Short mmCIF file of C-alpha atoms and ligand atoms in Angstrom, two decimals:
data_model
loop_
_atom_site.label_atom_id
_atom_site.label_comp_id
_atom_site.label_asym_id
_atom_site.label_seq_id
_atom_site.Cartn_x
_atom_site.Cartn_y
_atom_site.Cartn_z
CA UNK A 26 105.55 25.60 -49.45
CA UNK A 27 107.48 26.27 -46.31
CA UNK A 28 107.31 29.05 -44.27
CA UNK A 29 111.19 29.64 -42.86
CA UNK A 30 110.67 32.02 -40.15
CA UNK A 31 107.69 34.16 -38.22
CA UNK A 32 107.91 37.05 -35.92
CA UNK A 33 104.66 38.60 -34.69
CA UNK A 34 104.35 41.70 -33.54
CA UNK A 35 100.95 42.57 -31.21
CA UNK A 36 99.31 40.16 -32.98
CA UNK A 37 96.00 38.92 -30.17
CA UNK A 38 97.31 37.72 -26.93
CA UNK A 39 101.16 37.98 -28.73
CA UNK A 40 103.46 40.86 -27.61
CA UNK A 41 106.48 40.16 -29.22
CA UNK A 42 107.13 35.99 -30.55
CA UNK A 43 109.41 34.28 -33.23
CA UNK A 44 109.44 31.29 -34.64
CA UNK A 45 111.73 28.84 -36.30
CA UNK A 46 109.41 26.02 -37.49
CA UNK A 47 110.86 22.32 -38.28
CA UNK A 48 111.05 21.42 -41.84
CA UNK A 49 108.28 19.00 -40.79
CA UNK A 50 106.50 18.84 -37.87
CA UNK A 51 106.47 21.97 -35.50
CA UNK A 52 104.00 21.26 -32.54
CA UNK A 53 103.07 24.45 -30.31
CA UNK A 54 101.91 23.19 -26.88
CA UNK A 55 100.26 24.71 -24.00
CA UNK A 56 97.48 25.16 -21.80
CA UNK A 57 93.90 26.17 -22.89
CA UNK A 58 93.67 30.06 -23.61
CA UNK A 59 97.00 30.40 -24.41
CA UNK A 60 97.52 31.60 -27.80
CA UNK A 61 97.85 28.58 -29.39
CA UNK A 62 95.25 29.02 -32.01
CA UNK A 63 96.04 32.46 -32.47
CA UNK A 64 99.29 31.81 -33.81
CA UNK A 65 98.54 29.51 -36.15
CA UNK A 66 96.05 31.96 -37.44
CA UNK A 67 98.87 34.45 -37.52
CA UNK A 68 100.42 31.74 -40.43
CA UNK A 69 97.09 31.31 -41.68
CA UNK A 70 96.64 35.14 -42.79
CA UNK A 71 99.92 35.03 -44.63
CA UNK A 72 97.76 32.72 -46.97
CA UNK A 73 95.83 36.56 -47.66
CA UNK A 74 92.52 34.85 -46.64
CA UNK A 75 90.36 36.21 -43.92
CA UNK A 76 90.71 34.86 -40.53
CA UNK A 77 89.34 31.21 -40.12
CA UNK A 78 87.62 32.46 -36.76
CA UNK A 79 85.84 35.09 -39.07
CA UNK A 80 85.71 38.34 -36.99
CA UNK A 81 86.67 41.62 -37.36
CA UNK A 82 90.44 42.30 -38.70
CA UNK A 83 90.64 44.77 -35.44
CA UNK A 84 90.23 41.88 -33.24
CA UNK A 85 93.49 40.48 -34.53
CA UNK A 86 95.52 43.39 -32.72
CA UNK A 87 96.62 42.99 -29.56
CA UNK A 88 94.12 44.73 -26.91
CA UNK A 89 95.43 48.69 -26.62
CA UNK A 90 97.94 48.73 -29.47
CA UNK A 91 97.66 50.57 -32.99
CA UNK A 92 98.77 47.83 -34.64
CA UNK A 93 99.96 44.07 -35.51
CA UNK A 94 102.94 43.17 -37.69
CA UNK A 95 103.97 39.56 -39.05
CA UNK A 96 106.79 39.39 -41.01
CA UNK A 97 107.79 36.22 -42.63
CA UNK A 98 110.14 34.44 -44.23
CA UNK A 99 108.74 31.59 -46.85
CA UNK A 100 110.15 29.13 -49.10
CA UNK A 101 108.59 27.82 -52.24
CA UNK A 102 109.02 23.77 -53.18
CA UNK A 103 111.52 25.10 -55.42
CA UNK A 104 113.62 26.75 -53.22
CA UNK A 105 112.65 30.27 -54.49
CA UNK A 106 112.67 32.01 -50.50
CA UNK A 107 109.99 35.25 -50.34
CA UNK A 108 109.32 37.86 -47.83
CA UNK A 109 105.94 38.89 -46.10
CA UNK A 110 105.37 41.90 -43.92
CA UNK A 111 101.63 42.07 -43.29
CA UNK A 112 100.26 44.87 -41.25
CA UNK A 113 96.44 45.10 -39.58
CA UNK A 114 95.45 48.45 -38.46
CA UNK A 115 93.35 49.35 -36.21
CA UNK A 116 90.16 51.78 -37.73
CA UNK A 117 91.21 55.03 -37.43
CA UNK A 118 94.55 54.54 -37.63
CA UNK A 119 96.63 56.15 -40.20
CA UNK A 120 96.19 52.23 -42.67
CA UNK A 121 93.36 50.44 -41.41
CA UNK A 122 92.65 46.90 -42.56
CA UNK A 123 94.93 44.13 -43.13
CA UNK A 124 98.54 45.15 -45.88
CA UNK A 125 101.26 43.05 -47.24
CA UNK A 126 104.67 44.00 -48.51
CA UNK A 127 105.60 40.91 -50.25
CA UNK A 128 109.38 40.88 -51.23
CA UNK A 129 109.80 44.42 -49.86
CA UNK A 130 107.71 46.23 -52.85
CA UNK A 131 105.26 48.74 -51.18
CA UNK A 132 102.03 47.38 -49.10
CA UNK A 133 99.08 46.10 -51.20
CA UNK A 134 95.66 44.54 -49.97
CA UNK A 135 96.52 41.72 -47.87
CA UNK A 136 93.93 39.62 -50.37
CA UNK A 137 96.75 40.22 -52.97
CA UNK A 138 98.80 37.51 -51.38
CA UNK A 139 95.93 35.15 -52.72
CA UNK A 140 97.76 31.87 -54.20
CA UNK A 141 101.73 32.87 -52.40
CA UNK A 142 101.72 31.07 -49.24
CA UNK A 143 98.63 28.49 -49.86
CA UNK A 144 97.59 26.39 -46.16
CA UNK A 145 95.03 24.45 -45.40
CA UNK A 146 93.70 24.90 -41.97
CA UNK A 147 92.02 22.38 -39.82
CA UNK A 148 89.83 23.73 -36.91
CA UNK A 149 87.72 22.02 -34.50
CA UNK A 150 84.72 23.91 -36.06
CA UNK A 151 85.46 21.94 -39.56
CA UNK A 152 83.85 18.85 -37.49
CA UNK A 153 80.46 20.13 -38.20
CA UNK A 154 81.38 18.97 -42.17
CA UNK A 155 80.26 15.95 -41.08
CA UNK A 156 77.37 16.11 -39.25
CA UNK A 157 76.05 20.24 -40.34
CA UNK A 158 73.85 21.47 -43.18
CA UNK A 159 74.89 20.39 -47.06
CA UNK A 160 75.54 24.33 -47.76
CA UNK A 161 78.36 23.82 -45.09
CA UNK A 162 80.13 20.90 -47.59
CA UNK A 163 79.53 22.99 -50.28
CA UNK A 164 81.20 25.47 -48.98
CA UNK A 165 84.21 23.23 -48.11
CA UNK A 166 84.34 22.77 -51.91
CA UNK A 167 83.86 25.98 -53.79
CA UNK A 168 86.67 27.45 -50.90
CA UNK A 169 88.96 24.65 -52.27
CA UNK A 170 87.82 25.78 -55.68
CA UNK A 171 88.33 29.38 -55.32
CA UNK A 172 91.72 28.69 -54.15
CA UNK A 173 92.88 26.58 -56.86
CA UNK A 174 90.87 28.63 -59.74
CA UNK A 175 90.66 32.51 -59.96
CA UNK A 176 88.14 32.13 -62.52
CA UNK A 177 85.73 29.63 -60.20
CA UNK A 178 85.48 32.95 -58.00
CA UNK A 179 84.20 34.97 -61.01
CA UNK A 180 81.49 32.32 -62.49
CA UNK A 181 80.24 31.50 -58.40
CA UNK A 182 79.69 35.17 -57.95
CA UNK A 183 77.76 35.39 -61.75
CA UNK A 184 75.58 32.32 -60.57
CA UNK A 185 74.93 33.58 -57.27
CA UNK A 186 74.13 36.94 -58.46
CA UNK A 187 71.74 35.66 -60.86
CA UNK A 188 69.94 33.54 -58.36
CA UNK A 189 69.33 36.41 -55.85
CA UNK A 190 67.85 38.15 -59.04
CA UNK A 191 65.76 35.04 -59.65
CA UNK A 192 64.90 34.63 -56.02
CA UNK A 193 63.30 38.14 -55.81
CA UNK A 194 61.27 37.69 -59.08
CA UNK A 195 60.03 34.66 -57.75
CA UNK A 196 59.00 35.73 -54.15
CA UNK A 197 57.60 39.33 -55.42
CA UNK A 198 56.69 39.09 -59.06
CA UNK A 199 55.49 35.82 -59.51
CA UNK A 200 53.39 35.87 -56.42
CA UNK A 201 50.98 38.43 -57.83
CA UNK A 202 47.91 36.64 -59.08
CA UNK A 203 47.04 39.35 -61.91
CA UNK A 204 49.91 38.91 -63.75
CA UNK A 205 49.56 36.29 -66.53
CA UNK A 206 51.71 32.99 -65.92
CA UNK A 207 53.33 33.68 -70.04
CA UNK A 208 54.75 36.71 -68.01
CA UNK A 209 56.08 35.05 -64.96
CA UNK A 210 57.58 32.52 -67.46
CA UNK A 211 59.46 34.98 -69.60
CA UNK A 212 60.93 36.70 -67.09
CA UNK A 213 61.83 33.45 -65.24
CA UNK A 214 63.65 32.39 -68.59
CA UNK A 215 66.36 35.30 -68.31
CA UNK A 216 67.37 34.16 -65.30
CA UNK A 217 66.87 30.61 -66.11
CA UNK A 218 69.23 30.95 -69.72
CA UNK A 219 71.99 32.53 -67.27
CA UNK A 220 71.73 30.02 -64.33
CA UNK A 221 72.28 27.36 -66.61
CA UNK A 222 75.20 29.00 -68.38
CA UNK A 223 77.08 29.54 -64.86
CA UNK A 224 75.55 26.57 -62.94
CA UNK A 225 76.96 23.62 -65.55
CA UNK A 226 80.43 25.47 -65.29
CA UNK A 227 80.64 25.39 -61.43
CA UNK A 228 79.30 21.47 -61.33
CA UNK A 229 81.61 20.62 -64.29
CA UNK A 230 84.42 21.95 -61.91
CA UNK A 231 83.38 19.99 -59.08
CA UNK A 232 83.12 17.20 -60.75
CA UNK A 233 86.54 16.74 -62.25
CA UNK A 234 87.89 18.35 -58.29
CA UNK A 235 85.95 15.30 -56.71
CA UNK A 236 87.37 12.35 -59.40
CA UNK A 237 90.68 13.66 -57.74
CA UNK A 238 89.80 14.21 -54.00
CA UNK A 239 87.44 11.57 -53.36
CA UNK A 240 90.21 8.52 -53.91
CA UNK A 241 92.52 10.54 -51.85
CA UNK A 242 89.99 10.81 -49.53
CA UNK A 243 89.57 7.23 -48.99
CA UNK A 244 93.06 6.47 -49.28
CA UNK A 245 93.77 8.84 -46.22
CA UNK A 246 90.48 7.77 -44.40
CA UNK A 247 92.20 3.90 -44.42
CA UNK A 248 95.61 5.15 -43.40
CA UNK A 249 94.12 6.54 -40.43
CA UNK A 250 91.41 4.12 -39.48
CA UNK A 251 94.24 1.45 -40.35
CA UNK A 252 91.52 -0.09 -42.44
CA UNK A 253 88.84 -0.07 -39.77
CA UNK A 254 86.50 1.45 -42.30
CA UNK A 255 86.12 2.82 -46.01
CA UNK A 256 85.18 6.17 -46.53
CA UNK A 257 83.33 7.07 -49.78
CA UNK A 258 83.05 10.35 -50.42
CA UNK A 259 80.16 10.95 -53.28
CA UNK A 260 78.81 14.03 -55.33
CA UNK A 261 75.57 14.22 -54.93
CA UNK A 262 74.54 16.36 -58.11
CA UNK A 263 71.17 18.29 -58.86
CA UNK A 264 71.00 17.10 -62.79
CA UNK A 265 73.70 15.41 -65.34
CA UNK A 266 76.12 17.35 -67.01
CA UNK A 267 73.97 18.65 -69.98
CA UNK A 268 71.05 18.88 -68.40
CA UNK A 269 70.27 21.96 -65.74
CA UNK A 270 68.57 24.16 -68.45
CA UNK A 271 66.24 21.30 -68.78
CA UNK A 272 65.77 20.25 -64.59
CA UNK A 273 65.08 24.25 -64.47
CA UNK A 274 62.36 24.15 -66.89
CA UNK A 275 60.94 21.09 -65.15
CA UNK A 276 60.83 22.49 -61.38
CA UNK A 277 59.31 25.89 -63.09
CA UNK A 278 55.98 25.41 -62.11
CA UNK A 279 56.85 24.50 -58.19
CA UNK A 280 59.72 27.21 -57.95
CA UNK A 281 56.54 29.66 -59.02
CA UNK A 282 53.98 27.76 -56.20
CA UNK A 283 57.40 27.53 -53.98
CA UNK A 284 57.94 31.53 -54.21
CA UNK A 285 62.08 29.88 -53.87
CA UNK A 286 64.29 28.45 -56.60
CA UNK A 287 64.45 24.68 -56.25
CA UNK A 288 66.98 23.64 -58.18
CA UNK A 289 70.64 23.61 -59.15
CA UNK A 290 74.36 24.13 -58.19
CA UNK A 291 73.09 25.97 -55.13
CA UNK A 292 71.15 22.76 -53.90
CA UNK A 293 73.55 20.22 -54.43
CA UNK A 294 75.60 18.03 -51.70
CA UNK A 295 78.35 15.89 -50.45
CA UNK A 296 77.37 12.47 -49.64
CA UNK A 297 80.13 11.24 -46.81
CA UNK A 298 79.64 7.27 -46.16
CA UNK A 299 81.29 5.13 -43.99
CA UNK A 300 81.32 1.71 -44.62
CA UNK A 301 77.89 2.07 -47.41
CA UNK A 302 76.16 3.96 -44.02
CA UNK A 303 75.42 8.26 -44.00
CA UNK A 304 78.75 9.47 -41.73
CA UNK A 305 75.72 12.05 -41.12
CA UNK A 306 73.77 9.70 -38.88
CA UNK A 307 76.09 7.38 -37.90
CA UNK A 308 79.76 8.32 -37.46
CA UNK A 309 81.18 9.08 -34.17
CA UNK A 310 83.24 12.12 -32.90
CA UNK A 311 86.63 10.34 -33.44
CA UNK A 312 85.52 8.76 -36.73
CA UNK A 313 84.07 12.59 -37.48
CA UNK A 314 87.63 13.97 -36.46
CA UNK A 315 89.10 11.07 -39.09
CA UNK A 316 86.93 11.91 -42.07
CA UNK A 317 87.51 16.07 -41.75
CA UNK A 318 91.10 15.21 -41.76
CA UNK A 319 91.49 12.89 -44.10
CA UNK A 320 89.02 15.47 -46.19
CA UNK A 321 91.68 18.22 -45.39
CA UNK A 322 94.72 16.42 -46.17
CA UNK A 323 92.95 15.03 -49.48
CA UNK A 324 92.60 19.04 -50.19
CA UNK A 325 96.30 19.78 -49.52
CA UNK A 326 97.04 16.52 -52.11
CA UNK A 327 94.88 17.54 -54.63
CA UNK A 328 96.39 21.22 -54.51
CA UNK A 329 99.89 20.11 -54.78
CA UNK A 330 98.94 17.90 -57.85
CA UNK A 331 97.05 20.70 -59.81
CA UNK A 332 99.46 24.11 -58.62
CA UNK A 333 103.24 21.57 -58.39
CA UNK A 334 103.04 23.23 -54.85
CA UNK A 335 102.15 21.95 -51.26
CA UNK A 336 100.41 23.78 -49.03
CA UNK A 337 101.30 24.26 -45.58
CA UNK A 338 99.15 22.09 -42.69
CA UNK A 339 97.55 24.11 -40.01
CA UNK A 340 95.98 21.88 -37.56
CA UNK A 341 94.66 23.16 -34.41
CA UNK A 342 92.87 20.95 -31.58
CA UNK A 343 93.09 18.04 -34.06
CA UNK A 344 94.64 15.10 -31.74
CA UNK A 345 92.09 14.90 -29.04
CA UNK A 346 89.30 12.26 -29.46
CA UNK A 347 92.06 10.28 -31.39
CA UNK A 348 93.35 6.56 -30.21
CA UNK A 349 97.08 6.29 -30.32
CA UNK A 350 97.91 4.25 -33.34
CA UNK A 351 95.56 7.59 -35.36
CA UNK A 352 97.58 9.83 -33.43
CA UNK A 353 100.80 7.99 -34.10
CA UNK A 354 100.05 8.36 -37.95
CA UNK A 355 98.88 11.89 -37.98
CA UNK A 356 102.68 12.82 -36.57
CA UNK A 357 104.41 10.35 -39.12
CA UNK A 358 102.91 11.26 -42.42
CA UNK A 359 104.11 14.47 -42.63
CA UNK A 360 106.67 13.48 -45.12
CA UNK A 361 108.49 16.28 -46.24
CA UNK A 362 105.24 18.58 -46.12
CA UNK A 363 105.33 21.60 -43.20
CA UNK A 364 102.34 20.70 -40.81
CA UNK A 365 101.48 22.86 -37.70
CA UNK A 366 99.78 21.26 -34.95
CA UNK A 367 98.45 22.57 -31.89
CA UNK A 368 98.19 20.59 -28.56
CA UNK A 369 97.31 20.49 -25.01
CA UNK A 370 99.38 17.67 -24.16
CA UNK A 371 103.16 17.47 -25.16
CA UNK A 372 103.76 14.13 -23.98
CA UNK A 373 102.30 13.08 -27.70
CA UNK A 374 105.40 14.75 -29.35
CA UNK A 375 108.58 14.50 -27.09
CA UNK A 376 109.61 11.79 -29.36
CA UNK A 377 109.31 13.28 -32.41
CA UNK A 378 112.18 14.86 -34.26
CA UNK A 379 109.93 18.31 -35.25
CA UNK A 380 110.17 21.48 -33.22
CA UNK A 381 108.85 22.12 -30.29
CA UNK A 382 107.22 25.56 -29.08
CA UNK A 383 105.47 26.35 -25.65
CA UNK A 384 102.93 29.02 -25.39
CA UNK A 385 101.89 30.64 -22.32
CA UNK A 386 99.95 33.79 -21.67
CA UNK A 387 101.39 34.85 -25.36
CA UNK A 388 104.70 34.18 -24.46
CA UNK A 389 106.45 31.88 -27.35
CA UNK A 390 109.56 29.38 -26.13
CA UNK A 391 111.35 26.64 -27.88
CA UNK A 392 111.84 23.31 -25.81
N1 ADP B 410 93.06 41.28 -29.62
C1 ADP B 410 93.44 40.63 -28.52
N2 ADP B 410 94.22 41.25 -27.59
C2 ADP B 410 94.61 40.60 -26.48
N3 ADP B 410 94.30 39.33 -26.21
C3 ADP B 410 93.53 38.66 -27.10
C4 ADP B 410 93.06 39.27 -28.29
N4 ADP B 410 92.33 38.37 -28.98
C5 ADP B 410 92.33 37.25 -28.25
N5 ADP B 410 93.04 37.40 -27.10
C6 ADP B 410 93.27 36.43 -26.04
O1 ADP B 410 93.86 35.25 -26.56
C7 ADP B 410 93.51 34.17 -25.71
C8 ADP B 410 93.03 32.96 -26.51
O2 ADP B 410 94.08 32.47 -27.25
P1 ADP B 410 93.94 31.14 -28.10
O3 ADP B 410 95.01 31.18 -29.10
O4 ADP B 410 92.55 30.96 -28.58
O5 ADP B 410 94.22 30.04 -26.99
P2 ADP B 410 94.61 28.51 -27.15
O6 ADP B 410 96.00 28.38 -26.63
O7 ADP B 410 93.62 27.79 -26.27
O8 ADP B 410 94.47 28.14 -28.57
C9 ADP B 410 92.39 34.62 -24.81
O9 ADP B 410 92.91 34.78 -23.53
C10 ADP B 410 91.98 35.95 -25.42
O10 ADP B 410 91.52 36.85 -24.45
MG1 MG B 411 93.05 26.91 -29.38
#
């Protein structure tokens, strides 16, 4: 995927901008508070997603204004060229929300776009992968997931639906002492029969995702560390394939004592090692930066292998903290994929052959 052409409209800090990326590399330098990071969220919502900031879809208009436009040009691997117009609008305006004309038919929900212009974004905040809460990797994982599988979307929300039933049973029901524990057990096994059904559906899913991203992982991890060290990334499941009706029946009596369900999907985790050691404990903030990238770009492989199409690289912040020679081969291994970077400094890209862009105060030029 390539996206051809941009101009924003209102968009944040952005009066009026265009842009003509580079086939490969198109770096957009300036100082801190630019609108750096707000234009590469601009490319990001072609993608139909929310914003990777999260906030409000009225924050993405310019301060005063009724409105923000993008309109793109993008081209497909094979060569197929579509157009975008995506409005947001302000509440109270006469189309509130966030609308996309796609190849000049009239404006659906921008979430329509889902699976046309497919990115994968790298922001500072995806550091705390490394070092945050398991539910934070998991996350990392059923987005991927979601991305690549409409039906992964439907079976998450069936499991999660079915916990927060099973939760509530658990902390109200089953905490009442006169009720007889055959009871609390019946009622537990509805919930149970349909965790199971959706739980060994979303690991099965993971599973076969990680056999692919986890070697591409490591394969990226050594490119950038030049071998330093070996990243393993490892599924860390809650029971074997087969098995969660069984673990469910097993943690019964504890999830009743526990008032909480204990077990499952929902609990499971990404083990990240460097060199046989928890990244977790030990790894440091450039070895952090290393593993979310080479995480990221493992995503954007393994998306390209399973949809024939590449997605486009947003990277924002992502050189800082880096030595040279990982620098050097974060702006070399483009190869024929569109990547977006963002940076402070643009002594790092004057030799490169990609496009060039300064922002300042909003205000877009080509060097
Ligand atoms: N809706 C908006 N209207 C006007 N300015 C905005 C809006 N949203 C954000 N900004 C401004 O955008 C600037 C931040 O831009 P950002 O892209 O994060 O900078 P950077 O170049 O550091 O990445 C801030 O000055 C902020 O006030
Ligand atoms: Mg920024």
């Amino acid at each position: 995927m390539r996206l051809i052409s941009l101009e924003v409209t209102d968009y944040r800090n952005i009066a009026a901008a265009s842009l003509t990326p580079g086939r490969e590399l198109t770096v957009l330098s300036g100082n801190n508070g630019q609108g750096k990071t707000n234009l590469l969220e601009a490319i990001w919502l072609l993608t139909g997603g929310k914003s990777f900031r999260g906030g409000k879809d009225a924050e993405l208009i310019r301060r005063g204004q009724p409105f923000a436009v993008l309109s793109a040009v993008t081209e497909q691997d094979d060569g197929r060229q579509n157009t975008v117009r995506l409005t947001v609008g302000a509440p109270g305006s006469p189309r509130p929300g966030r609308y996309a004309a796609w190849n000049g038919a009239p404006p659906k929900r921008a979430a329509a776009l889902a699976g046309s212009f497919p990115a994968v974004a790298f922001d500072p905040g995806h550091l705390s992968l490394v070092k945050g809460a398991p539910e934070l990797r998991r996350r990392f994982l059923d987005a991927a997931l979601c991305q690549l599988y409409p039906g992964y979307l439907a079976v998450y929300r069936r499991y999660v639906r079915a916990l927060q039933q099973k939760n509530a049973l658990l902390r109200h029901t089953c905490a009442r002492p006169e009720l007889p524990y055959d009871q609390k057990i019946q009622q537990l096994e509805v919930w149970n029969a349909e965790l199971s059904r959706q739980g060994e559906a979303l690991q099965a899913r993971r599973r076969e995702y990680l056999k692919l991203l986890g070697p591409l992982a490591t394969a990226n991890y050594a490119e950038i560390s030049h071998g330093a060290e070996q990243l393993e990334v490892l599924y860390q499941p809650r029971f074997e394939p087969g098995g969660l009706a069984d673990a469910l029946a097993e943690c019964r009596a504890e999830e009743i004592r526990a008032g909480q369900s204990l077990c499952g999907p929902h609990r499971e985790d990404l083990e990240l090692l460097l060199d046989g050691q928890p990244a977790r404990v030990y790894a440091s903030q450039g070895q952090q930066r290393s593993i979310v990238l080479s995480l990221k770009m493992a995503e954007a492989a393994a998306a390209a292998q399973i949809t024939g199409e590449h997605p486009v690289m947003l990277l924002d912040d992502v050189l800082s903290e880096l030595d040279e020679s990982r620098k050097a081969y974060l702006l070399t291994r483009m190869q024929g994929r569109q990547t977006f970077v963002t940076s402070c400094d643009d002594t790092d890209f004057l030799k490169t052959d990609g496009e060039v862009y300064r922002m300042e105060a909003g205000v877009l030029t080509r060097l």
